[in-house]
């Protein structure tokens, strides 16, 4: 229990954990951590026992507190607990051609969106880059041992849609992207960062070397509607968010996704759908509609099925690209902060 998890050390500095060892040992360790993750140090077969012992028991920067599966094993949810007591949620979803992991970037969230369990919970702390990438490494190590039948046996897509606002934890999230893309070898095109509209963060991300996908949680197609659901809209109004999206699209050539959580009576009218269609066409975005997952601290309810379909039909009739998202793992939702267990990429 003495040495810190090697995921909390920058991948380039792993040699500091192995004093006196030749440098290729640090390279081997890096490969195990980032390219070929395993659940236990004992499985790092080319490292001598003395080194494995010095890495110690704490391979992961967290313990697995909850491990639940749903959808006949195609959805898996983990609640990790860090030594300082922070809870981190991650959800794995197996599909035919991809295996998507939804990861957390903060413990709690300071943005206070009214309908979101994480927002209601408030902000606890940022996650370190190592705590973010370890969620991906853990999922890879897990499916290597327990593959999801019929799905790729590694995480093919990562979405920053778990707890927290990634662009409010910019430097650590940036470092996690660097490790995922440049050290683990994931394609930037298989990574989606979801933001509630932190405009300076969108602008910084546009200047990074990696063309990751950007998802923007809009939930309101005018300032009045949006401010009621997303307090950050008072600081970065709709128009400033849309302009940042447009610049991101121009810089990266990656189509933006608009996330829209449908809440009964709050943002599910045909008028909102028509305004949203106009916005989506203007910034050439794709709209992902999802029904609200009710949370205990709010009276908000999801729209009725007929309204959900009506909203999507109005979007499409007005020329927008829109998809109604499949929700996953409903029976294991109750215990989770807010993860909607869903896919963000097509
Ligand atoms: N903070 C970022 C990423 C995490 S939230 C963001 O807001 O984009 C990921 C997505 O889940 C967002 O689109 C958010 O609006 C949505 N979401 C939050 N609470 C939800 C709920 N109770 N039901 C359905 N979707 C929800
Ligand atoms: Fe934070 Fe996103 Fe939840 Fe809003 S929806 S409170 S930004 S996690």
mmCIF file of C-alpha atoms in Angstrom, residues 165-343:
data_model
loop_
_atom_site.group_PDB
_atom_site.id
_atom_site.type_symbol
_atom_site.label_atom_id
_atom_site.label_comp_id
_atom_site.label_asym_id
_atom_site.label_seq_id
_atom_site.Cartn_x
_atom_site.Cartn_y
_atom_site.Cartn_z
ATOM 1 C CA UNK A 165 -17.341 19.019 -16.892
ATOM 2 C CA UNK A 166 -14.154 18.088 -18.767
ATOM 3 C CA UNK A 167 -13.408 21.603 -19.996
ATOM 4 C CA UNK A 168 -13.563 22.938 -16.423
ATOM 5 C CA UNK A 169 -10.621 20.597 -15.670
ATOM 6 C CA UNK A 170 -8.789 21.549 -18.821
ATOM 7 C CA UNK A 171 -5.117 20.810 -18.144
ATOM 8 C CA UNK A 172 -5.690 17.381 -16.631
ATOM 9 C CA UNK A 173 -8.189 16.435 -19.324
ATOM 10 C CA UNK A 174 -5.722 17.611 -21.948
ATOM 11 C CA UNK A 175 -3.018 15.420 -20.420
ATOM 12 C CA UNK A 176 -5.438 12.470 -20.372
ATOM 13 C CA UNK A 177 -6.130 13.008 -24.087
ATOM 14 C CA UNK A 178 -2.406 13.140 -24.788
ATOM 15 C CA UNK A 179 -1.858 9.859 -22.966
ATOM 16 C CA UNK A 180 -4.820 8.140 -24.632
ATOM 17 C CA UNK A 181 -3.856 9.256 -28.117
ATOM 18 C CA UNK A 182 -0.070 9.530 -28.065
ATOM 19 C CA UNK A 183 0.853 6.895 -25.496
ATOM 20 C CA UNK A 184 -1.972 4.330 -25.704
ATOM 21 C CA UNK A 185 -2.320 4.765 -29.453
ATOM 22 C CA UNK A 186 -6.057 5.464 -29.635
ATOM 23 C CA UNK A 187 -7.244 7.384 -32.644
ATOM 24 C CA UNK A 188 -8.396 10.935 -31.885
ATOM 25 C CA UNK A 189 -11.426 10.104 -34.039
ATOM 26 C CA UNK A 190 -12.550 7.564 -31.467
ATOM 27 C CA UNK A 191 -12.636 10.097 -28.635
ATOM 28 C CA UNK A 192 -15.519 12.486 -27.841
ATOM 29 C CA UNK A 193 -15.296 15.314 -25.315
ATOM 30 C CA UNK A 194 -18.690 16.507 -24.092
ATOM 31 C CA UNK A 195 -19.085 20.012 -22.694
ATOM 32 C CA UNK A 196 -21.926 22.070 -21.339
ATOM 33 C CA UNK A 197 -20.463 25.045 -23.215
ATOM 34 C CA UNK A 198 -17.289 26.281 -21.532
ATOM 35 C CA UNK A 199 -16.358 28.624 -24.367
ATOM 36 C CA UNK A 200 -12.659 29.239 -23.468
ATOM 37 C CA UNK A 201 -12.204 25.467 -23.143
ATOM 38 C CA UNK A 202 -13.717 24.833 -26.586
ATOM 39 C CA UNK A 203 -11.338 27.425 -27.986
ATOM 40 C CA UNK A 204 -8.283 25.868 -26.347
ATOM 41 C CA UNK A 205 -9.330 22.406 -27.517
ATOM 42 C CA UNK A 206 -9.573 23.722 -31.071
ATOM 43 C CA UNK A 207 -5.897 24.668 -30.809
ATOM 44 C CA UNK A 208 -4.731 21.181 -29.692
ATOM 45 C CA UNK A 209 -3.141 18.814 -32.189
ATOM 46 C CA UNK A 210 -5.838 16.109 -31.851
ATOM 47 C CA UNK A 211 -9.039 16.173 -33.886
ATOM 48 C CA UNK A 212 -11.293 14.726 -31.193
ATOM 49 C CA UNK A 213 -15.047 14.917 -31.543
ATOM 50 C CA UNK A 214 -16.819 17.637 -29.609
ATOM 51 C CA UNK A 215 -20.285 17.162 -28.148
ATOM 52 C CA UNK A 216 -22.071 20.220 -26.812
ATOM 53 C CA UNK A 217 -24.923 19.875 -24.347
ATOM 54 C CA UNK A 218 -27.416 22.511 -25.471
ATOM 55 C CA UNK A 219 -30.821 21.574 -23.965
ATOM 56 C CA UNK A 220 -32.301 24.950 -24.910
ATOM 57 C CA UNK A 221 -32.479 26.683 -28.291
ATOM 58 C CA UNK A 222 -32.793 30.226 -26.922
ATOM 59 C CA UNK A 223 -31.163 31.910 -23.918
ATOM 60 C CA UNK A 224 -34.307 31.965 -21.828
ATOM 61 C CA UNK A 225 -34.983 28.245 -22.161
ATOM 62 C CA UNK A 226 -31.336 27.292 -21.837
ATOM 63 C CA UNK A 227 -30.569 29.447 -18.792
ATOM 64 C CA UNK A 228 -33.369 27.770 -16.871
ATOM 65 C CA UNK A 229 -31.705 24.380 -17.293
ATOM 66 C CA UNK A 230 -28.020 25.270 -17.650
ATOM 67 C CA UNK A 231 -26.869 28.059 -15.275
ATOM 68 C CA UNK A 232 -23.576 28.400 -17.198
ATOM 69 C CA UNK A 233 -25.599 29.921 -20.028
ATOM 70 C CA UNK A 234 -25.659 33.205 -18.079
ATOM 71 C CA UNK A 235 -21.869 33.314 -18.335
ATOM 72 C CA UNK A 236 -21.528 31.922 -21.863
ATOM 73 C CA UNK A 237 -24.786 32.607 -23.706
ATOM 74 C CA UNK A 238 -26.010 30.426 -26.521
ATOM 75 C CA UNK A 239 -24.623 32.591 -29.297
ATOM 76 C CA UNK A 240 -21.073 32.521 -27.860
ATOM 77 C CA UNK A 241 -21.258 28.731 -27.555
ATOM 78 C CA UNK A 242 -22.439 28.361 -31.157
ATOM 79 C CA UNK A 243 -19.660 30.622 -32.408
ATOM 80 C CA UNK A 244 -17.073 28.533 -30.513
ATOM 81 C CA UNK A 245 -18.587 25.391 -32.066
ATOM 82 C CA UNK A 246 -18.352 26.883 -35.514
ATOM 83 C CA UNK A 247 -14.691 27.700 -34.988
ATOM 84 C CA UNK A 248 -14.035 24.205 -33.638
ATOM 85 C CA UNK A 249 -15.621 22.705 -36.735
ATOM 86 C CA UNK A 250 -13.534 24.943 -38.956
ATOM 87 C CA UNK A 251 -10.296 24.120 -37.110
ATOM 88 C CA UNK A 252 -10.821 20.371 -36.892
ATOM 89 C CA UNK A 253 -13.217 19.405 -39.658
ATOM 90 C CA UNK A 254 -15.077 17.271 -37.116
ATOM 91 C CA UNK A 255 -18.831 17.432 -37.088
ATOM 92 C CA UNK A 256 -20.134 18.692 -33.741
ATOM 93 C CA UNK A 257 -22.795 16.750 -31.842
ATOM 94 C CA UNK A 258 -25.503 18.595 -29.996
ATOM 95 C CA UNK A 259 -26.760 16.753 -26.934
ATOM 96 C CA UNK A 260 -30.357 17.392 -26.009
ATOM 97 C CA UNK A 261 -31.959 15.857 -22.925
ATOM 98 C CA UNK A 262 -35.748 16.020 -23.354
ATOM 99 C CA UNK A 263 -37.547 17.186 -20.231
ATOM 100 C CA UNK A 264 -41.326 17.237 -20.033
ATOM 101 C CA UNK A 265 -42.627 20.788 -20.489
ATOM 102 C CA UNK A 266 -39.164 22.371 -20.266
ATOM 103 C CA UNK A 267 -37.577 21.959 -23.689
ATOM 104 C CA UNK A 268 -39.712 19.518 -25.663
ATOM 105 C CA UNK A 269 -41.976 21.842 -27.683
ATOM 106 C CA UNK A 270 -42.114 21.926 -31.461
ATOM 107 C CA UNK A 271 -41.012 25.541 -31.258
ATOM 108 C CA UNK A 272 -37.782 24.458 -29.525
ATOM 109 C CA UNK A 273 -37.380 21.714 -32.123
ATOM 110 C CA UNK A 274 -37.684 24.237 -34.973
ATOM 111 C CA UNK A 275 -35.173 26.613 -33.376
ATOM 112 C CA UNK A 276 -32.829 23.728 -32.654
ATOM 113 C CA UNK A 277 -33.054 22.517 -36.264
ATOM 114 C CA UNK A 278 -32.013 25.968 -37.416
ATOM 115 C CA UNK A 279 -29.026 25.970 -35.061
ATOM 116 C CA UNK A 280 -27.979 22.458 -36.067
ATOM 117 C CA UNK A 281 -28.060 23.358 -39.757
ATOM 118 C CA UNK A 282 -26.132 26.552 -39.148
ATOM 119 C CA UNK A 283 -23.222 24.877 -37.356
ATOM 120 C CA UNK A 284 -23.669 21.643 -39.346
ATOM 121 C CA UNK A 285 -24.132 19.603 -36.207
ATOM 122 C CA UNK A 286 -25.818 16.297 -35.548
ATOM 123 C CA UNK A 287 -28.440 16.278 -32.780
ATOM 124 C CA UNK A 288 -28.543 13.449 -30.248
ATOM 125 C CA UNK A 289 -31.833 13.424 -28.400
ATOM 126 C CA UNK A 290 -32.182 11.453 -25.190
ATOM 127 C CA UNK A 291 -35.058 11.196 -22.747
ATOM 128 C CA UNK A 292 -34.346 12.535 -19.276
ATOM 129 C CA UNK A 293 -33.279 9.962 -16.767
ATOM 130 C CA UNK A 294 -35.153 11.190 -13.657
ATOM 131 C CA UNK A 295 -33.027 12.053 -10.623
ATOM 132 C CA UNK A 296 -34.117 11.942 -6.988
ATOM 133 C CA UNK A 297 -33.513 15.621 -6.226
ATOM 134 C CA UNK A 298 -35.616 17.036 -9.053
ATOM 135 C CA UNK A 299 -39.252 16.836 -10.082
ATOM 136 C CA UNK A 300 -38.329 16.923 -13.762
ATOM 137 C CA UNK A 301 -39.787 14.102 -15.787
ATOM 138 C CA UNK A 302 -38.927 12.719 -19.218
ATOM 139 C CA UNK A 303 -41.256 13.666 -22.042
ATOM 140 C CA UNK A 304 -43.886 11.119 -23.006
ATOM 141 C CA UNK A 305 -42.883 8.707 -25.764
ATOM 142 C CA UNK A 306 -45.209 10.349 -28.269
ATOM 143 C CA UNK A 307 -43.678 13.791 -27.543
ATOM 144 C CA UNK A 308 -40.147 12.389 -27.825
ATOM 145 C CA UNK A 309 -40.962 11.042 -31.273
ATOM 146 C CA UNK A 310 -42.814 14.217 -32.216
ATOM 147 C CA UNK A 311 -39.799 16.324 -31.245
ATOM 148 C CA UNK A 312 -37.411 14.231 -33.310
ATOM 149 C CA UNK A 313 -39.800 14.251 -36.270
ATOM 150 C CA UNK A 314 -40.047 18.049 -36.131
ATOM 151 C CA UNK A 315 -36.255 18.285 -36.069
ATOM 152 C CA UNK A 316 -35.956 16.073 -39.116
ATOM 153 C CA UNK A 317 -38.832 17.766 -40.950
ATOM 154 C CA UNK A 318 -36.955 21.042 -40.463
ATOM 155 C CA UNK A 319 -33.828 19.682 -42.061
ATOM 156 C CA UNK A 320 -31.718 18.672 -39.065
ATOM 157 C CA UNK A 321 -29.711 15.469 -38.696
ATOM 158 C CA UNK A 322 -31.047 13.907 -35.546
ATOM 159 C CA UNK A 323 -30.967 10.579 -33.744
ATOM 160 C CA UNK A 324 -32.941 9.363 -30.789
ATOM 161 C CA UNK A 325 -30.428 7.687 -28.499
ATOM 162 C CA UNK A 326 -30.827 4.203 -27.252
ATOM 163 C CA UNK A 327 -30.514 4.130 -23.477
ATOM 164 C CA UNK A 328 -28.583 1.334 -21.908
ATOM 165 C CA UNK A 329 -28.484 -0.383 -18.585
ATOM 166 C CA UNK A 330 -31.709 1.025 -17.219
ATOM 167 C CA UNK A 331 -31.908 -1.509 -14.421
ATOM 168 C CA UNK A 332 -28.514 -0.476 -13.033
ATOM 169 C CA UNK A 333 -29.175 3.238 -13.379
ATOM 170 C CA UNK A 334 -30.627 3.737 -9.938
ATOM 171 C CA UNK A 335 -27.316 3.652 -8.119
ATOM 172 C CA UNK A 336 -25.448 5.872 -10.494
ATOM 173 C CA UNK A 337 -24.792 9.567 -10.419
ATOM 174 C CA UNK A 338 -26.158 10.344 -13.814
ATOM 175 C CA UNK A 339 -24.496 8.201 -16.408
ATOM 176 C CA UNK A 340 -27.023 7.625 -19.041
ATOM 177 C CA UNK A 341 -25.353 4.508 -20.313
ATOM 178 C CA UNK A 342 -25.478 5.366 -23.866
ATOM 179 C CA UNK A 343 -23.415 5.839 -26.902
#
